[in-house]
Amino acid sequence: MLGNAVRRAIRNGEEWACPRVSDLTYIVASFAGKIELETFEEGRESRLTEDLTRRAVLRIFGSYFDVDELESVVTAFDLGNQAETGSEKPSPDYPGLVANIDGLASAVKKLTDDDRPEAVAAAVEFVLEGLHLSRKLNCDRSGEGRL
């Protein structure tokens, strides 16, 4: 996960490497051989790991936000706004999302006072993924992620 954040920072010429929710997909490979997961079906370990990471994100999201307080963000998407996120998306693209989606700036501010694009990108992805896992936003996972 951190390795992907560093790779993205180098590739995009970013000053800071800051892991994001979209980097969690790389955690499955890092778990291989380090923890033993017993499943009834062969090959379900990666699916189980993905489920555990989704549950962890949702639990942490719930400790920061009540979904109702993000209703303006949800409404913005209901009105047709879209957001493209992903592990390869450059961090400087994220502050524009914050400016264009009502309520997202206050949600990001609740998570961090750091206004560097890398920190903003991590906060935006966390908020959007939390809303998706709370079944408030739809997400197209083809490619990286479009909400």
mmCIF file of C-alpha atoms in Angstrom:
data_model
loop_
_atom_site.group_PDB
_atom_site.id
_atom_site.type_symbol
_atom_site.label_atom_id
_atom_site.label_comp_id
_atom_site.label_asym_id
_atom_site.label_seq_id
_atom_site.Cartn_x
_atom_site.Cartn_y
_atom_site.Cartn_z
ATOM 1 C CA MET A 1 0.000 0.000 0.000
ATOM 2 C CA LEU A 2 2.698 2.468 0.987
ATOM 3 C CA GLY A 3 4.816 1.231 -1.905
ATOM 4 C CA ASN A 4 2.073 2.205 -4.338
ATOM 5 C CA ALA A 5 1.763 5.636 -2.723
ATOM 6 C CA VAL A 6 5.512 6.186 -3.133
ATOM 7 C CA ARG A 7 5.392 4.943 -6.733
ATOM 8 C CA ARG A 8 2.510 7.326 -7.533
ATOM 9 C CA ALA A 9 4.335 10.252 -5.926
ATOM 10 C CA ILE A 10 7.473 9.577 -7.958
ATOM 11 C CA ARG A 11 5.564 9.013 -11.207
ATOM 12 C CA ASN A 12 3.483 12.184 -10.806
ATOM 13 C CA GLY A 13 6.285 14.352 -9.403
ATOM 14 C CA GLU A 14 4.461 14.836 -6.120
ATOM 15 C CA GLU A 15 6.273 16.137 -3.078
ATOM 16 C CA TRP A 16 4.619 13.802 -0.550
ATOM 17 C CA ALA A 17 3.628 10.142 -0.646
ATOM 18 C CA CYS A 18 0.280 9.812 1.078
ATOM 19 C CA PRO A 19 -1.610 6.484 0.992
ATOM 20 C CA ARG A 20 -5.240 6.577 -0.122
ATOM 21 C CA VAL A 21 -8.204 4.228 0.021
ATOM 22 C CA SER A 22 -7.546 3.330 -3.624
ATOM 23 C CA ASP A 23 -4.179 1.939 -2.528
ATOM 24 C CA LEU A 24 -5.890 -0.655 -0.320
ATOM 25 C CA THR A 25 -6.162 -3.042 -3.265
ATOM 26 C CA TYR A 26 -2.409 -3.521 -2.973
ATOM 27 C CA ILE A 27 -2.699 -4.730 0.615
ATOM 28 C CA VAL A 28 -4.053 -8.113 -0.505
ATOM 29 C CA ALA A 29 -0.750 -9.030 -2.135
ATOM 30 C CA SER A 30 1.194 -7.884 0.912
ATOM 31 C CA PHE A 31 -0.893 -10.139 3.169
ATOM 32 C CA ALA A 32 -0.050 -13.236 1.138
ATOM 33 C CA GLY A 33 2.088 -15.531 3.232
ATOM 34 C CA LYS A 34 2.079 -13.223 6.258
ATOM 35 C CA ILE A 35 -1.243 -14.174 7.773
ATOM 36 C CA GLU A 36 -3.107 -17.416 7.506
ATOM 37 C CA LEU A 37 -6.776 -17.223 6.643
ATOM 38 C CA GLU A 38 -8.868 -20.348 6.797
ATOM 39 C CA THR A 39 -11.752 -20.449 4.359
ATOM 40 C CA PHE A 40 -14.017 -23.239 3.256
ATOM 41 C CA GLU A 41 -13.367 -22.549 -0.408
ATOM 42 C CA GLU A 42 -10.005 -22.626 -2.105
ATOM 43 C CA GLY A 43 -8.791 -19.216 -3.294
ATOM 44 C CA ARG A 44 -11.168 -17.096 -1.214
ATOM 45 C CA GLU A 45 -8.381 -15.510 0.818
ATOM 46 C CA SER A 46 -8.163 -12.413 -1.370
ATOM 47 C CA ARG A 47 -11.928 -11.946 -1.263
ATOM 48 C CA LEU A 48 -11.891 -12.268 2.514
ATOM 49 C CA THR A 49 -9.057 -9.751 2.793
ATOM 50 C CA GLU A 50 -10.954 -7.304 0.576
ATOM 51 C CA ASP A 51 -14.048 -7.720 2.741
ATOM 52 C CA LEU A 52 -12.025 -7.108 5.903
ATOM 53 C CA THR A 53 -10.505 -3.923 4.483
ATOM 54 C CA ARG A 54 -13.944 -2.644 3.385
ATOM 55 C CA ARG A 55 -15.322 -3.311 6.860
ATOM 56 C CA ALA A 56 -12.369 -1.522 8.442
ATOM 57 C CA VAL A 57 -12.842 1.530 6.210
ATOM 58 C CA LEU A 58 -16.563 1.628 7.006
ATOM 59 C CA ARG A 59 -15.958 1.320 10.740
ATOM 60 C CA ILE A 60 -13.377 4.119 10.777
ATOM 61 C CA PHE A 61 -15.586 6.252 8.519
ATOM 62 C CA GLY A 62 -18.428 5.800 11.018
ATOM 63 C CA SER A 63 -16.208 7.026 13.836
ATOM 64 C CA TYR A 64 -15.688 10.333 11.982
ATOM 65 C CA PHE A 65 -19.015 10.904 10.270
ATOM 66 C CA ASP A 66 -22.725 10.408 10.646
ATOM 67 C CA VAL A 67 -23.895 9.743 7.093
ATOM 68 C CA ASP A 68 -26.691 12.315 7.498
ATOM 69 C CA GLU A 69 -24.162 15.123 7.954
ATOM 70 C CA LEU A 70 -22.863 14.392 4.435
ATOM 71 C CA GLU A 71 -26.268 14.680 2.781
ATOM 72 C CA SER A 72 -25.146 17.674 0.690
ATOM 73 C CA VAL A 73 -22.335 15.561 -0.792
ATOM 74 C CA VAL A 74 -24.789 12.781 -1.627
ATOM 75 C CA THR A 75 -27.223 15.299 -3.130
ATOM 76 C CA ALA A 76 -24.470 16.715 -5.353
ATOM 77 C CA PHE A 77 -23.975 13.256 -6.857
ATOM 78 C CA ASP A 78 -27.731 12.692 -7.113
ATOM 79 C CA LEU A 79 -27.847 15.878 -9.204
ATOM 80 C CA GLY A 80 -25.361 14.444 -11.680
ATOM 81 C CA ASN A 81 -21.911 15.312 -10.361
ATOM 82 C CA GLN A 82 -19.251 12.681 -10.900
ATOM 83 C CA ALA A 83 -15.831 12.128 -9.392
ATOM 84 C CA GLU A 84 -13.033 10.044 -10.807
ATOM 85 C CA THR A 85 -10.658 8.678 -8.217
ATOM 86 C CA GLY A 86 -7.961 6.073 -8.286
ATOM 87 C CA SER A 87 -4.526 5.026 -7.239
ATOM 88 C CA GLU A 88 -2.960 6.532 -10.374
ATOM 89 C CA LYS A 89 -4.859 9.833 -10.325
ATOM 90 C CA PRO A 90 -2.516 12.749 -9.564
ATOM 91 C CA SER A 91 -3.119 14.425 -6.212
ATOM 92 C CA PRO A 92 -3.399 17.955 -7.687
ATOM 93 C CA ASP A 93 -6.638 16.841 -9.407
ATOM 94 C CA TYR A 94 -8.450 16.338 -6.091
ATOM 95 C CA PRO A 95 -8.779 19.926 -4.780
ATOM 96 C CA GLY A 96 -10.926 20.645 -7.858
ATOM 97 C CA LEU A 97 -13.348 17.937 -6.738
ATOM 98 C CA VAL A 98 -13.549 19.564 -3.327
ATOM 99 C CA ALA A 99 -14.404 22.906 -4.914
ATOM 100 C CA ASN A 100 -17.076 21.430 -7.209
ATOM 101 C CA ILE A 101 -18.949 19.132 -4.818
ATOM 102 C CA ASP A 102 -21.051 20.845 -2.184
ATOM 103 C CA GLY A 103 -20.207 19.764 1.354
ATOM 104 C CA LEU A 104 -17.010 17.938 0.465
ATOM 105 C CA ALA A 105 -14.746 20.747 1.693
ATOM 106 C CA SER A 106 -16.149 20.603 5.225
ATOM 107 C CA ALA A 107 -15.847 16.801 5.271
ATOM 108 C CA VAL A 108 -12.204 17.003 4.185
ATOM 109 C CA LYS A 109 -11.563 19.716 6.790
ATOM 110 C CA LYS A 110 -12.992 17.441 9.483
ATOM 111 C CA LEU A 111 -10.361 14.827 8.590
ATOM 112 C CA THR A 112 -7.329 17.063 8.097
ATOM 113 C CA ASP A 113 -6.148 20.652 8.339
ATOM 114 C CA ASP A 114 -3.403 19.804 5.851
ATOM 115 C CA ASP A 115 -4.194 21.488 2.551
ATOM 116 C CA ARG A 116 -1.474 19.769 0.532
ATOM 117 C CA PRO A 117 -3.018 18.046 -2.504
ATOM 118 C CA GLU A 118 -1.741 14.649 -1.326
ATOM 119 C CA ALA A 119 -3.587 14.922 2.011
ATOM 120 C CA VAL A 120 -6.701 16.305 0.323
ATOM 121 C CA ALA A 121 -6.689 13.369 -2.123
ATOM 122 C CA ALA A 122 -6.509 10.862 0.742
ATOM 123 C CA ALA A 123 -9.352 12.584 2.598
ATOM 124 C CA VAL A 124 -11.567 12.845 -0.500
ATOM 125 C CA GLU A 125 -11.149 9.157 -1.310
ATOM 126 C CA PHE A 126 -11.893 8.208 2.301
ATOM 127 C CA VAL A 127 -15.113 10.267 2.371
ATOM 128 C CA LEU A 128 -16.333 8.995 -0.998
ATOM 129 C CA GLU A 129 -15.499 5.371 -0.202
ATOM 130 C CA GLY A 130 -17.208 5.680 3.171
ATOM 131 C CA LEU A 131 -20.348 6.983 1.490
ATOM 132 C CA HIS A 132 -20.166 4.194 -1.079
ATOM 133 C CA LEU A 133 -19.770 1.524 1.604
ATOM 134 C CA SER A 134 -22.679 3.145 3.483
ATOM 135 C CA ARG A 135 -24.735 2.609 0.314
ATOM 136 C CA LYS A 136 -25.220 6.315 -0.277
ATOM 137 C CA LEU A 137 -23.151 6.564 -3.476
ATOM 138 C CA ASN A 138 -22.756 4.226 -6.410
ATOM 139 C CA CYS A 139 -19.301 3.423 -7.662
ATOM 140 C CA ASP A 140 -18.160 2.110 -11.020
ATOM 141 C CA ARG A 141 -15.064 0.058 -10.296
ATOM 142 C CA SER A 142 -14.235 -0.532 -13.951
ATOM 143 C CA GLY A 143 -10.819 0.981 -14.333
ATOM 144 C CA GLU A 144 -10.105 2.741 -11.072
ATOM 145 C CA GLY A 145 -13.177 4.357 -9.603
ATOM 146 C CA ARG A 146 -15.939 6.648 -10.731
ATOM 147 C CA LEU A 147 -18.645 7.811 -8.383
#
